[in-house]
CSV table of C-alpha atoms and ligand atoms in Angstrom, one decimal:
chain,number,residue,atom,x,y,z
A,1,MET,CA,21.2,-8.8,13.9
A,2,HIS,CA,23.6,-9.8,11.1
A,3,TYR,CA,22.2,-8.7,7.8
A,4,ARG,CA,23.3,-10.1,4.4
A,5,SER,CA,23.1,-8.1,1.2
A,6,ILE,CA,20.7,-8.5,-1.7
A,7,ALA,CA,23.5,-9.9,-3.8
A,8,ASP,CA,24.1,-12.6,-1.1
A,9,ALA,CA,20.3,-13.3,-0.8
A,10,ARG,CA,20.1,-14.1,-4.5
A,11,THR,CA,22.7,-16.8,-4.1
A,12,LEU,CA,21.0,-18.4,-1.1
A,13,SER,CA,18.1,-20.8,-0.9
A,14,GLY,CA,15.7,-21.3,2.0
A,15,THR,CA,13.8,-18.5,3.6
A,16,ARG,CA,15.2,-15.0,3.4
A,17,LEU,CA,13.5,-12.0,5.1
A,18,ILE,CA,14.3,-8.5,3.9
A,19,LEU,CA,14.1,-6.1,6.7
A,20,THR,CA,14.8,-2.4,7.1
A,21,ALA,CA,18.3,-2.6,8.7
A,22,GLY,CA,18.9,-1.0,12.0
A,23,VAL,CA,15.5,0.5,12.3
A,24,PRO,CA,12.5,-0.9,14.3
A,25,GLY,CA,9.6,-1.0,11.8
A,26,PRO,CA,6.4,-2.6,13.1
A,27,TRP,CA,5.7,-4.6,9.9
A,28,GLY,CA,9.2,-6.1,10.0
A,29,GLU,CA,9.1,-6.8,13.7
A,30,ALA,CA,5.8,-8.5,13.3
A,31,ALA,CA,7.2,-10.7,10.6
A,32,LYS,CA,10.2,-11.6,12.7
A,33,ALA,CA,8.1,-12.4,15.7
A,34,ILE,CA,5.7,-14.6,13.6
A,35,PHE,CA,8.7,-16.5,12.1
A,36,ARG,CA,10.2,-16.9,15.5
A,37,GLN,CA,6.9,-18.2,17.0
A,38,ARG,CA,6.4,-20.6,14.1
A,39,LYS,CA,10.0,-21.7,14.3
A,40,VAL,CA,10.8,-20.7,10.8
A,41,ALA,CA,14.6,-20.2,10.3
A,42,TYR,CA,15.5,-17.3,8.0
A,43,THR,CA,18.4,-15.3,6.7
A,44,PRO,CA,17.9,-11.5,7.4
A,45,ILE,CA,18.6,-9.3,4.4
A,46,ALA,CA,19.1,-5.6,4.6
A,47,GLN,CA,16.8,-3.0,3.0
A,48,GLU,CA,17.7,0.7,3.4
A,49,LEU,CA,15.0,2.9,5.0
A,50,GLY,CA,13.7,5.3,2.4
A,51,GLY,CA,16.4,4.3,-0.1
A,52,SER,CA,15.9,3.5,-3.8
A,53,ASN,CA,17.0,-0.1,-3.0
A,54,ASP,CA,17.8,-0.7,-6.7
A,55,GLU,CA,19.2,-4.2,-6.4
A,56,GLN,CA,16.1,-5.3,-4.4
A,57,VAL,CA,13.8,-3.7,-7.0
A,58,ALA,CA,15.7,-5.3,-9.9
A,59,TRP,CA,15.4,-8.7,-8.2
A,60,LEU,CA,11.8,-8.7,-6.8
A,61,GLY,CA,10.1,-5.5,-8.1
A,62,ILE,CA,9.5,-4.4,-4.5
A,63,ARG,CA,11.4,-1.5,-2.9
A,64,ASN,CA,10.2,-1.6,0.8
A,65,ALA,CA,10.3,-4.1,3.6
A,66,PRO,CA,9.5,-6.6,4.9
A,67,VAL,CA,9.7,-9.1,2.0
A,68,ALA,CA,9.8,-12.8,2.6
A,69,VAL,CA,11.4,-14.9,-0.2
A,70,HIS,CA,11.3,-18.7,0.1
A,71,ASP,CA,13.4,-20.7,-2.3
A,72,GLU,CA,12.3,-19.9,-5.9
A,73,GLU,CA,8.8,-18.9,-4.8
A,74,ARG,CA,7.2,-15.5,-5.5
A,75,PRO,CA,8.2,-12.8,-3.0
A,76,ARG,CA,5.7,-12.1,-0.2
A,77,SER,CA,5.4,-8.6,1.2
A,78,GLY,CA,1.8,-8.2,2.5
A,79,TRP,CA,1.3,-9.0,6.1
A,80,ALA,CA,-1.3,-11.8,5.3
A,81,GLU,CA,0.9,-13.5,2.8
A,82,ILE,CA,3.9,-13.5,5.1
A,83,LEU,CA,1.7,-14.9,7.9
A,84,PHE,CA,0.4,-17.7,5.6
A,85,LEU,CA,4.0,-18.5,4.6
A,86,ALA,CA,5.0,-18.8,8.2
A,87,GLU,CA,2.0,-21.1,8.8
A,88,ARG,CA,2.9,-23.3,6.0
A,89,LEU,CA,6.7,-23.6,6.7
A,90,GLY,CA,6.6,-23.5,10.5
A,91,SER,CA,5.6,-25.9,13.3
A,92,GLY,CA,3.8,-25.7,16.6
A,93,PRO,CA,0.5,-24.1,17.5
A,94,SER,CA,-1.0,-22.1,14.6
A,95,LEU,CA,-1.3,-18.4,14.9
A,96,ILE,CA,-4.6,-18.5,13.0
A,97,PRO,CA,-7.7,-19.7,14.8
A,98,ALA,CA,-9.2,-23.0,13.5
A,99,ASP,CA,-12.8,-21.8,14.2
A,100,ALA,CA,-14.1,-19.8,11.2
A,101,ALA,CA,-15.7,-17.0,13.1
A,102,GLU,CA,-12.7,-16.5,15.3
A,103,ARG,CA,-10.5,-16.6,12.2
A,104,ALA,CA,-12.5,-14.0,10.5
A,105,LEU,CA,-12.3,-11.8,13.6
A,106,MET,CA,-8.6,-12.4,13.9
A,107,MET,CA,-7.9,-11.5,10.3
A,108,GLY,CA,-10.0,-8.4,10.6
A,109,LEU,CA,-8.1,-7.2,13.7
A,110,ALA,CA,-4.8,-8.0,11.9
A,111,HIS,CA,-5.9,-5.9,9.0
A,112,GLU,CA,-6.9,-3.0,11.3
A,113,LEU,CA,-3.4,-3.1,12.7
A,114,ALA,CA,-1.2,-3.9,9.8
A,115,GLY,CA,-3.2,-3.4,6.6
A,116,GLU,CA,-3.7,-0.5,4.3
A,117,ASN,CA,-5.6,2.3,6.3
A,118,GLY,CA,-5.0,0.3,9.5
A,119,LEU,CA,-3.3,1.6,12.6
A,120,GLY,CA,0.3,1.5,11.3
A,121,TRP,CA,-0.6,3.0,8.0
A,122,SER,CA,-2.8,5.7,9.6
A,123,ARG,CA,-0.3,6.6,12.3
A,124,ARG,CA,2.4,7.0,9.6
A,125,LEU,CA,0.1,9.5,7.8
A,126,THR,CA,-0.3,11.4,11.0
A,127,ILE,CA,3.5,11.5,11.3
A,128,VAL,CA,4.1,12.8,7.8
A,129,SER,CA,1.2,15.2,7.4
A,130,GLY,CA,2.5,17.9,9.8
A,131,PRO,CA,5.9,18.4,8.0
A,132,ILE,CA,4.3,18.1,4.5
A,133,GLU,CA,1.7,20.7,5.3
A,134,GLU,CA,4.4,23.0,6.9
A,135,GLY,CA,6.3,22.8,3.6
A,136,PRO,CA,9.9,22.7,2.6
A,137,SER,CA,10.9,25.0,5.5
A,138,SER,CA,10.3,22.0,7.9
A,139,PRO,CA,13.5,20.1,8.6
A,140,ALA,CA,11.5,16.8,8.2
A,141,TYR,CA,10.0,17.8,4.9
A,142,GLY,CA,12.1,15.6,2.6
A,143,PHE,CA,11.6,12.5,4.7
A,144,ALA,CA,7.9,13.2,5.2
A,145,ARG,CA,7.3,13.9,1.5
A,146,PHE,CA,9.0,10.6,0.5
A,147,PHE,CA,6.9,8.5,3.0
A,148,GLY,CA,3.8,10.5,2.2
A,149,ASP,CA,4.2,9.9,-1.6
A,150,ASN,CA,4.9,6.2,-1.0
A,151,TYR,CA,2.1,5.5,1.6
A,152,GLY,CA,-1.0,7.4,0.7
A,153,TYR,CA,-0.7,11.0,1.8
A,154,HIS,CA,-3.1,13.5,0.3
A,155,ALA,CA,-4.1,17.0,1.5
A,156,GLY,CA,-6.1,16.9,4.7
A,157,VAL,CA,-5.6,13.2,5.4
A,158,GLY,CA,-3.9,13.8,8.7
A,159,ARG,CA,-7.1,14.5,10.7
A,160,ALA,CA,-9.0,11.5,9.3
A,161,ALA,CA,-5.9,9.3,9.9
A,162,ALA,CA,-5.7,10.4,13.5
A,163,GLN,CA,-9.4,9.7,14.1
A,164,ARG,CA,-8.9,6.2,12.5
A,165,CYS,CA,-6.0,5.5,15.0
A,166,VAL,CA,-8.3,6.5,17.9
A,167,ASP,CA,-11.1,4.3,16.5
A,168,ILE,CA,-8.9,1.3,16.1
A,169,LEU,CA,-7.3,1.6,19.5
A,170,THR,CA,-10.7,2.1,21.1
A,171,MET,CA,-12.0,-1.0,19.4
A,172,LEU,CA,-8.9,-3.1,20.4
A,173,SER,CA,-9.2,-1.9,24.0
A,174,GLN,CA,-12.9,-3.0,24.0
A,175,GLN,CA,-12.1,-6.3,22.4
A,176,LEU,CA,-9.5,-7.1,25.1
A,177,ALA,CA,-11.8,-5.9,27.9
A,178,THR,CA,-14.5,-8.3,26.5
A,179,GLN,CA,-12.0,-11.2,26.4
A,180,GLN,CA,-10.7,-10.4,29.9
A,181,ALA,CA,-14.3,-10.2,31.3
A,182,ALA,CA,-14.8,-13.8,30.0
A,183,GLY,CA,-11.5,-14.9,31.7
A,184,LYS,CA,-9.6,-15.0,28.4
A,185,ARG,CA,-6.0,-14.0,28.1
A,186,TYR,CA,-5.6,-13.1,24.3
A,187,LEU,CA,-7.3,-10.8,21.8
A,188,VAL,CA,-9.2,-13.6,20.1
A,189,GLY,CA,-10.5,-17.0,21.3
A,190,GLU,CA,-8.6,-19.0,23.8
A,191,ALA,CA,-5.1,-18.9,22.4
A,192,LEU,CA,-2.3,-16.6,21.1
A,193,SER,CA,-2.9,-15.5,17.5
A,194,ALA,CA,-1.2,-13.3,15.0
A,195,ALA,CA,-3.5,-10.4,16.2
A,196,ASP,CA,-1.7,-10.4,19.6
A,197,ILE,CA,1.7,-10.2,17.8
A,198,TYR,CA,0.6,-7.4,15.4
A,199,TRP,CA,-0.7,-5.4,18.4
A,200,ALA,CA,2.5,-5.9,20.4
A,201,THR,CA,4.7,-4.7,17.5
A,202,PHE,CA,2.5,-1.9,16.1
A,203,ALA,CA,2.2,-0.5,19.6
A,204,MET,CA,5.7,1.0,19.2
A,205,LEU,CA,4.1,3.7,17.0
A,206,ILE,CA,1.8,4.7,19.9
A,207,ASP,CA,3.9,4.1,23.0
A,208,PRO,CA,7.5,3.1,22.3
A,209,LEU,CA,9.0,0.8,25.0
A,210,PRO,CA,12.0,2.1,26.9
A,211,HIS,CA,15.4,2.2,25.3
A,212,GLU,CA,16.8,-0.8,27.3
A,213,ILE,CA,14.3,-3.2,25.7
A,214,CYS,CA,13.5,-1.4,22.5
A,215,PRO,CA,16.6,0.6,21.4
A,216,MET,CA,16.0,3.2,18.7
A,217,SER,CA,17.6,6.5,17.6
A,218,ASP,CA,16.4,9.7,19.3
A,219,ASP,CA,14.8,10.8,16.0
A,220,ILE,CA,12.8,7.6,15.5
A,221,ARG,CA,11.8,7.6,19.2
A,222,ALA,CA,10.6,11.2,19.0
A,223,MET,CA,8.7,10.4,15.8
A,224,TYR,CA,7.1,7.2,17.1
A,225,GLY,CA,6.3,8.7,20.5
A,226,SER,CA,4.7,11.9,19.1
A,227,SER,CA,1.1,10.7,19.0
A,228,PRO,CA,-1.5,13.4,19.8
A,229,ALA,CA,-3.0,12.9,23.3
A,230,ALA,CA,-6.3,11.6,21.9
A,231,ILE,CA,-4.4,8.7,20.2
A,232,LYS,CA,-2.4,7.9,23.3
A,233,ALA,CA,-5.5,8.0,25.5
A,234,ALA,CA,-7.4,5.5,23.2
A,235,ALA,CA,-5.1,2.7,24.1
A,236,SER,CA,-6.3,1.4,27.5
A,237,PRO,CA,-3.8,0.5,30.3
A,238,ALA,CA,-4.9,-3.1,29.9
A,239,LEU,CA,-4.1,-3.0,26.2
A,240,LEU,CA,-0.7,-1.6,26.9
A,241,ALA,CA,-0.2,-4.3,29.6
A,242,HIS,CA,-1.1,-6.9,27.0
A,243,ARG,CA,1.5,-5.4,24.7
A,244,ASP,CA,4.1,-5.9,27.5
A,245,PHE,CA,2.9,-9.5,28.1
A,246,ILE,CA,3.2,-10.5,24.4
A,247,CYS,CA,6.5,-8.7,24.0
A,248,GLU,CA,7.9,-10.6,27.0
A,249,THR,CA,6.5,-14.0,26.3
A,250,VAL,CA,6.4,-14.1,22.4
A,251,VAL,CA,8.2,-11.3,20.6
A,252,GLY,CA,11.3,-11.6,22.8
A,253,LEU,CA,13.1,-8.7,24.5
A,254,PRO,CA,15.1,-6.7,23.9
A,255,PHE,CA,14.0,-5.9,20.4
A,256,GLU,CA,17.0,-6.4,18.0
A,257,PHE,CA,17.4,-4.7,14.7
B,1,LIG,N1,4.5,-4.5,2.6
B,1,LIG,C1,3.8,-4.3,3.9
B,1,LIG,C2,3.8,-2.9,4.3
B,1,LIG,C3,5.2,-2.6,4.6
B,1,LIG,C4,5.6,-1.2,4.9
B,1,LIG,O1,4.7,-0.3,5.0
B,1,LIG,N2,6.9,-0.9,5.1
B,1,LIG,C5,7.4,0.4,5.4
B,1,LIG,C6,7.4,0.6,6.9
B,1,LIG,S1,7.5,2.3,7.3
B,1,LIG,C7,8.8,0.5,4.9
B,1,LIG,O2,9.4,-0.4,4.4
B,1,LIG,N3,9.4,1.7,5.0
B,1,LIG,C8,10.7,1.9,4.6
B,1,LIG,C9,10.8,2.4,3.2
B,1,LIG,O3,9.8,2.7,2.6
B,1,LIG,O4,12.0,2.5,2.7
B,1,LIG,C10,2.3,-4.8,3.7
B,1,LIG,O5,1.8,-4.6,2.7
B,1,LIG,O6,1.8,-5.4,4.7
């Protein structure tokens, strides 16, 4: 993926998507997949993982990624506002169900995957809590402290966050089983929705795909693949197979960062 700088981004119009360069992040990969599925063309702009990203902050007041900026409109960094931007700008089948009850379910599942205290958020807390609690002698302490300070770490949160991951994965496994028992292919209703895409991309924090289709550094792979056994066991084989299906048919393989 060819990234442009923030300085370039400021001179461009159209849709720009700020992404953590060179690193597979589930929020960024979900945004890319949603733009791709909705046929929204965009210019990728580089954010530095864990960096101060001063130019980005000076421009938008937001340090992390992803951030979607369309023309002179306000920046959008939350998963839901990025999704609604893609719905508005794009074309083809909607990723949000038309039926109100299905839509409410889909948005709820998406929040459980991508929102605050959702699967990605909670799994990140399980990753950082070990090194933070071990203290500065841990080689990962600095990194973990930074992410912990930015994304909701407090003493003792690791255990609750791990349980939340288990609960969410159990719920998703049951939801898919219910759908499949009714002869339905996707997580909600009859058609592909954003919930399928969030699951396919956030699953990398539970069970990273092999290097050939999802290349990442050894450090990131070790971190993403380090879930406690109870978290791994909570994702049913069918839910992981659904991840494979959505990655192959929608997200596009290999992942490219
Ligand atoms: N803005 C997103 C959350 C994005 C997010 O958590 N991004 C993290 C992913 S680990 C990030 O940018 N990390 C890199 C950094 O903080 O520098 C949302 O509210 O939906």
